[in-house]
Amino acid sequence: DTAVSQTPKYLVTQMGNDKSIKCEQNLGHDTMYWYKQDSKKFLKIMFSYNNKELIINETVPNRFSPKSPDKAHLNLHINSLELGDSAVYFCASLLAGSYEQYFGPGTRLTVT
Amino acid sequence: AQSVTQLGSHVSVSEGALVLLRCNYSSSVPPYLFWYVQYPNQGLQLLLKYTSAATLVKGINGFEAEFKKSETSFHLTKPSAHMSDAAEYFCAVSDPPRGSQGNLIFGKGTKLSVKP
């Protein structure tokens, strides 16, 4: 039983395309996050959602948009992909008051 | 604003030797602190966390860390390294510093290699 799952695991696409990455958690957590890990392994928060409300929105390009159809899902849509978007994207979820974020396995996005 | 500095991007130890991975934080108030491990091609897994209870925190896989306010440090240690400990280790601080739903600010990571 995977706690936080992401699809796809690998995504190769061309510049200018629009793509989506899906995330689902079956932990009943209240808050979900998207992180970006660059080629140097540096991790940075992109977005978080709490009960379907965006509560953190870091300075990422507006080509990136999170969408949460329900509490268990937080999808990441990316428009007009650029070479610099190539990275590993991690979804995570958090139970209120627990402090521990559970991470998904990551989606490796390669833009050619 | 909170920040985390991990000294040493790569640490190499022999199997059975002490593991010491360094982490220093910068924060206006003592923050919540975390160590995560990332095995190759996998997501992050929480090793341990400090949330203002005991300053010596024990985690999984024999790791522990000590919160030292005077040194603004939260170094990760393990008495005896095992080959399976080879991975990337990330120190993180909660933002806001005592927030339970804040985001995590990560250090740049330390890659641990274990030699047979």
mmCIF file of C-alpha atoms in Angstrom:
data_model
loop_
_atom_site.group_PDB
_atom_site.id
_atom_site.type_symbol
_atom_site.label_atom_id
_atom_site.label_comp_id
_atom_site.label_asym_id
_atom_site.label_seq_id
_atom_site.Cartn_x
_atom_site.Cartn_y
_atom_site.Cartn_z
ATOM 1 C CA ASP A 1 0.000 0.000 0.000
ATOM 2 C CA THR A 2 1.780 3.114 -1.259
ATOM 3 C CA ALA A 3 1.203 6.091 1.048
ATOM 4 C CA VAL A 4 2.061 8.830 -1.456
ATOM 5 C CA SER A 5 2.117 7.911 -5.126
ATOM 6 C CA GLN A 6 3.040 9.907 -8.193
ATOM 7 C CA THR A 7 2.457 9.297 -11.889
ATOM 8 C CA PRO A 8 4.294 9.140 -14.111
ATOM 9 C CA LYS A 9 7.656 8.180 -12.668
ATOM 10 C CA TYR A 10 9.465 9.404 -15.779
ATOM 11 C CA LEU A 11 8.329 12.061 -18.230
ATOM 12 C CA VAL A 12 10.251 13.073 -21.334
ATOM 13 C CA THR A 13 8.800 15.847 -23.443
ATOM 14 C CA GLN A 14 9.731 18.652 -25.777
ATOM 15 C CA MET A 15 9.965 22.356 -25.107
ATOM 16 C CA GLY A 16 6.695 24.190 -25.421
ATOM 17 C CA ASN A 17 4.515 21.231 -24.486
ATOM 18 C CA ASP A 18 2.010 21.161 -21.624
ATOM 19 C CA LYS A 19 2.175 18.299 -19.145
ATOM 20 C CA SER A 20 0.695 17.178 -15.839
ATOM 21 C CA ILE A 21 2.030 15.170 -12.933
ATOM 22 C CA LYS A 22 -0.417 13.468 -10.605
ATOM 23 C CA CYS A 23 -0.095 12.879 -6.875
ATOM 24 C CA GLU A 24 -2.312 10.877 -4.572
ATOM 25 C CA GLN A 25 -2.042 10.155 -0.869
ATOM 26 C CA ASN A 26 -4.055 7.537 1.010
ATOM 27 C CA LEU A 27 -3.011 8.693 4.487
ATOM 28 C CA GLY A 28 -5.925 11.021 5.131
ATOM 29 C CA HIS A 29 -3.523 13.949 5.488
ATOM 30 C CA ASP A 30 -4.680 17.530 5.366
ATOM 31 C CA THR A 31 -1.823 19.247 3.618
ATOM 32 C CA MET A 32 0.005 18.341 0.416
ATOM 33 C CA TYR A 33 3.120 19.840 -1.150
ATOM 34 C CA TRP A 34 5.105 19.961 -4.358
ATOM 35 C CA TYR A 35 8.888 20.216 -4.239
ATOM 36 C CA LYS A 36 11.410 20.594 -7.053
ATOM 37 C CA GLN A 37 14.820 18.908 -6.860
ATOM 38 C CA ASP A 38 17.332 20.241 -9.353
ATOM 39 C CA SER A 39 20.302 18.508 -10.919
ATOM 40 C CA LYS A 40 22.442 19.402 -7.893
ATOM 41 C CA LYS A 41 19.946 17.687 -5.589
ATOM 42 C CA PHE A 42 18.759 20.998 -4.123
ATOM 43 C CA LEU A 43 15.165 20.745 -2.888
ATOM 44 C CA LYS A 44 12.823 23.704 -2.891
ATOM 45 C CA ILE A 45 9.158 24.042 -1.975
ATOM 46 C CA MET A 46 6.875 25.054 -4.823
ATOM 47 C CA PHE A 47 3.319 24.828 -3.519
ATOM 48 C CA SER A 48 1.232 23.465 -0.721
ATOM 49 C CA TYR A 49 -2.490 22.884 -0.330
ATOM 50 C CA ASN A 50 -4.445 22.600 2.885
ATOM 51 C CA ASN A 51 -8.004 21.385 2.583
ATOM 52 C CA LYS A 52 -8.065 22.458 -1.076
ATOM 53 C CA GLU A 53 -6.791 25.935 -0.340
ATOM 54 C CA LEU A 54 -3.429 27.160 -1.527
ATOM 55 C CA ILE A 55 -1.539 28.291 1.537
ATOM 56 C CA ILE A 56 2.007 28.635 0.228
ATOM 57 C CA ASN A 57 2.869 29.855 -3.225
ATOM 58 C CA GLU A 58 6.587 30.338 -3.700
ATOM 59 C CA THR A 59 7.978 32.481 -6.502
ATOM 60 C CA VAL A 60 7.570 29.947 -9.244
ATOM 61 C CA PRO A 61 6.592 30.840 -12.796
ATOM 62 C CA ASN A 62 2.871 31.036 -13.401
ATOM 63 C CA ARG A 63 3.334 28.327 -16.027
ATOM 64 C CA PHE A 64 3.130 26.004 -13.023
ATOM 65 C CA SER A 65 -0.296 25.537 -11.505
ATOM 66 C CA PRO A 66 -1.340 23.120 -8.768
ATOM 67 C CA LYS A 67 -4.822 21.680 -8.886
ATOM 68 C CA SER A 68 -6.487 19.723 -6.111
ATOM 69 C CA PRO A 69 -9.714 17.943 -7.071
ATOM 70 C CA ASP A 70 -10.052 16.588 -3.529
ATOM 71 C CA LYS A 71 -8.098 16.284 -0.285
ATOM 72 C CA ALA A 72 -6.273 13.151 -1.444
ATOM 73 C CA HIS A 73 -4.967 14.553 -4.720
ATOM 74 C CA LEU A 74 -2.687 17.416 -5.713
ATOM 75 C CA ASN A 75 -1.762 17.535 -9.370
ATOM 76 C CA LEU A 76 0.854 19.772 -10.956
ATOM 77 C CA HIS A 77 0.198 21.268 -14.376
ATOM 78 C CA ILE A 78 3.029 22.812 -16.334
ATOM 79 C CA ASN A 79 2.446 24.895 -19.462
ATOM 80 C CA SER A 80 4.945 25.826 -22.165
ATOM 81 C CA LEU A 81 7.712 23.639 -20.785
ATOM 82 C CA GLU A 82 11.257 25.003 -20.810
ATOM 83 C CA LEU A 83 14.646 23.288 -20.615
ATOM 84 C CA GLY A 84 15.116 24.653 -17.102
ATOM 85 C CA ASP A 85 12.054 22.793 -15.902
ATOM 86 C CA SER A 86 13.982 19.539 -16.122
ATOM 87 C CA ALA A 87 14.170 18.233 -12.570
ATOM 88 C CA VAL A 88 12.726 15.684 -10.188
ATOM 89 C CA TYR A 89 9.396 16.753 -8.736
ATOM 90 C CA PHE A 90 8.318 15.372 -5.380
ATOM 91 C CA CYS A 91 4.885 15.365 -3.873
ATOM 92 C CA ALA A 92 4.529 15.192 -0.091
ATOM 93 C CA SER A 93 1.737 15.165 2.461
ATOM 94 C CA LEU A 94 1.452 16.117 6.118
ATOM 95 C CA LEU A 95 -0.893 15.223 8.934
ATOM 96 C CA ALA A 96 -1.749 18.312 10.955
ATOM 97 C CA GLY A 97 0.291 18.528 14.125
ATOM 98 C CA SER A 98 2.618 15.651 13.262
ATOM 99 C CA TYR A 99 5.453 17.701 11.682
ATOM 100 C CA GLU A 100 6.450 14.750 9.478
ATOM 101 C CA GLN A 101 6.031 15.096 5.752
ATOM 102 C CA TYR A 102 5.666 11.890 3.743
ATOM 103 C CA PHE A 103 7.247 12.031 0.306
ATOM 104 C CA GLY A 104 6.294 10.317 -2.909
ATOM 105 C CA PRO A 105 8.872 8.528 -5.085
ATOM 106 C CA GLY A 106 9.323 11.495 -7.404
ATOM 107 C CA THR A 107 8.727 12.225 -11.081
ATOM 108 C CA ARG A 108 11.794 12.799 -13.223
ATOM 109 C CA LEU A 109 10.891 15.372 -15.875
ATOM 110 C CA THR A 110 13.219 15.793 -18.838
ATOM 111 C CA VAL A 111 12.569 18.580 -21.309
ATOM 112 C CA THR A 112 14.383 18.296 -24.636
ATOM 113 C CA ALA B 1 14.313 33.926 7.361
ATOM 114 C CA GLN B 2 15.336 30.430 8.277
ATOM 115 C CA SER B 3 18.224 28.711 6.561
ATOM 116 C CA VAL B 4 20.220 25.525 6.851
ATOM 117 C CA THR B 5 23.871 24.891 6.063
ATOM 118 C CA GLN B 6 25.251 21.404 5.652
ATOM 119 C CA LEU B 7 29.026 21.275 5.880
ATOM 120 C CA GLY B 8 30.530 18.860 3.390
ATOM 121 C CA SER B 9 28.715 17.890 0.223
ATOM 122 C CA HIS B 10 30.344 14.465 0.349
ATOM 123 C CA VAL B 11 31.417 12.395 3.334
ATOM 124 C CA SER B 12 33.166 9.049 3.007
ATOM 125 C CA VAL B 13 33.590 6.598 5.889
ATOM 126 C CA SER B 14 34.632 2.999 6.272
ATOM 127 C CA GLU B 15 32.136 0.365 7.254
ATOM 128 C CA GLY B 16 31.951 0.237 11.039
ATOM 129 C CA ALA B 17 33.278 3.767 11.479
ATOM 130 C CA LEU B 18 31.481 6.695 13.084
ATOM 131 C CA VAL B 19 29.205 8.714 10.844
ATOM 132 C CA LEU B 20 29.015 12.466 11.497
ATOM 133 C CA LEU B 21 27.032 14.713 9.179
ATOM 134 C CA ARG B 22 27.000 18.385 10.093
ATOM 135 C CA CYS B 23 24.068 20.767 10.007
ATOM 136 C CA ASN B 24 23.861 24.349 11.256
ATOM 137 C CA TYR B 25 20.743 26.452 11.173
ATOM 138 C CA SER B 26 19.911 30.120 11.209
ATOM 139 C CA SER B 27 16.646 31.185 12.762
ATOM 140 C CA SER B 28 15.196 33.975 14.887
ATOM 141 C CA VAL B 29 13.893 31.409 17.358
ATOM 142 C CA PRO B 30 14.893 27.759 17.909
ATOM 143 C CA PRO B 31 13.143 26.012 15.035
ATOM 144 C CA TYR B 32 11.866 22.547 14.418
ATOM 145 C CA LEU B 33 14.615 20.537 12.704
ATOM 146 C CA PHE B 34 14.605 17.402 10.608
ATOM 147 C CA TRP B 35 16.941 14.940 8.958
ATOM 148 C CA TYR B 36 15.765 13.154 5.840
ATOM 149 C CA VAL B 37 17.493 10.396 3.854
ATOM 150 C CA GLN B 38 17.193 9.844 0.128
ATOM 151 C CA TYR B 39 18.313 6.547 -1.358
ATOM 152 C CA PRO B 40 19.163 6.501 -5.081
ATOM 153 C CA ASN B 41 16.135 7.080 -7.293
ATOM 154 C CA GLN B 42 13.780 7.214 -4.324
ATOM 155 C CA GLY B 43 11.835 9.801 -2.378
ATOM 156 C CA LEU B 44 12.804 11.237 0.985
ATOM 157 C CA GLN B 45 12.302 9.394 4.240
ATOM 158 C CA LEU B 46 12.284 11.019 7.660
ATOM 159 C CA LEU B 47 15.164 9.836 9.879
ATOM 160 C CA LEU B 48 14.373 11.950 12.937
ATOM 161 C CA LYS B 49 12.952 15.257 14.055
ATOM 162 C CA TYR B 50 13.455 17.805 16.826
ATOM 163 C CA THR B 51 10.324 19.585 17.985
ATOM 164 C CA SER B 52 11.505 21.101 21.267
ATOM 165 C CA ALA B 53 11.253 18.032 23.447
ATOM 166 C CA ALA B 54 14.480 16.174 24.311
ATOM 167 C CA THR B 55 17.569 17.710 22.727
ATOM 168 C CA LEU B 56 19.029 14.290 21.925
ATOM 169 C CA VAL B 57 16.782 12.732 19.327
ATOM 170 C CA LYS B 58 16.917 9.113 18.283
ATOM 171 C CA GLY B 59 15.750 8.093 14.866
ATOM 172 C CA ILE B 60 15.505 5.078 12.646
ATOM 173 C CA ASN B 61 18.369 2.849 11.509
ATOM 174 C CA GLY B 62 20.509 3.717 14.545
ATOM 175 C CA PHE B 63 20.860 7.419 13.756
ATOM 176 C CA GLU B 64 20.615 10.173 16.326
ATOM 177 C CA ALA B 65 21.061 13.928 16.423
ATOM 178 C CA GLU B 66 21.602 16.473 19.150
ATOM 179 C CA PHE B 67 20.090 19.934 19.137
ATOM 180 C CA LYS B 68 22.604 22.470 20.469
ATOM 181 C CA LYS B 69 21.123 25.927 20.747
ATOM 182 C CA SER B 70 24.426 27.564 21.715
ATOM 183 C CA GLU B 71 26.052 26.224 18.552
ATOM 184 C CA THR B 72 22.920 26.469 16.359
ATOM 185 C CA SER B 73 23.677 22.923 15.293
ATOM 186 C CA PHE B 74 21.813 19.692 14.712
ATOM 187 C CA HIS B 75 24.488 17.202 13.677
ATOM 188 C CA LEU B 76 23.547 13.669 12.672
ATOM 189 C CA THR B 77 25.551 10.734 14.007
ATOM 190 C CA LYS B 78 25.646 6.971 13.881
ATOM 191 C CA PRO B 79 28.207 4.969 15.883
ATOM 192 C CA SER B 80 28.896 2.346 13.225
ATOM 193 C CA ALA B 81 28.317 2.809 9.507
ATOM 194 C CA HIS B 82 26.757 0.092 7.415
ATOM 195 C CA MET B 83 26.979 -0.287 3.658
ATOM 196 C CA SER B 84 23.223 0.265 3.452
ATOM 197 C CA ASP B 85 23.654 3.772 4.926
ATOM 198 C CA ALA B 86 25.094 5.047 1.640
ATOM 199 C CA ALA B 87 22.644 7.719 0.525
ATOM 200 C CA GLU B 88 22.016 11.453 0.350
ATOM 201 C CA TYR B 89 21.129 13.109 3.668
ATOM 202 C CA PHE B 90 19.232 16.354 4.001
ATOM 203 C CA CYS B 91 18.874 18.584 7.012
ATOM 204 C CA ALA B 92 15.754 20.759 7.030
ATOM 205 C CA VAL B 93 14.176 23.486 9.125
ATOM 206 C CA SER B 94 10.505 24.278 9.421
ATOM 207 C CA ASP B 95 9.288 27.615 8.087
ATOM 208 C CA PRO B 96 7.824 29.275 10.086
ATOM 209 C CA PRO B 97 10.297 27.960 12.677
ATOM 210 C CA ARG B 98 7.673 26.463 14.964
ATOM 211 C CA GLY B 99 4.961 25.878 12.425
ATOM 212 C CA SER B 100 3.311 22.497 12.200
ATOM 213 C CA GLN B 101 2.096 23.087 8.676
ATOM 214 C CA GLY B 102 4.881 25.198 7.334
ATOM 215 C CA ASN B 103 7.052 24.186 4.493
ATOM 216 C CA LEU B 104 10.511 22.714 4.874
ATOM 217 C CA ILE B 105 13.673 24.593 3.975
ATOM 218 C CA PHE B 106 16.339 22.088 3.029
ATOM 219 C CA GLY B 107 20.094 22.183 3.150
ATOM 220 C CA LYS B 108 22.012 21.272 0.025
ATOM 221 C CA GLY B 109 22.483 17.701 1.109
ATOM 222 C CA THR B 110 25.437 15.514 2.045
ATOM 223 C CA LYS B 111 26.205 12.398 0.103
ATOM 224 C CA LEU B 112 27.419 9.620 2.384
ATOM 225 C CA SER B 113 29.631 6.918 0.901
ATOM 226 C CA VAL B 114 30.549 3.814 2.891
ATOM 227 C CA LYS B 115 33.681 1.888 1.969
ATOM 228 C CA PRO B 116 33.943 -1.837 2.690
#
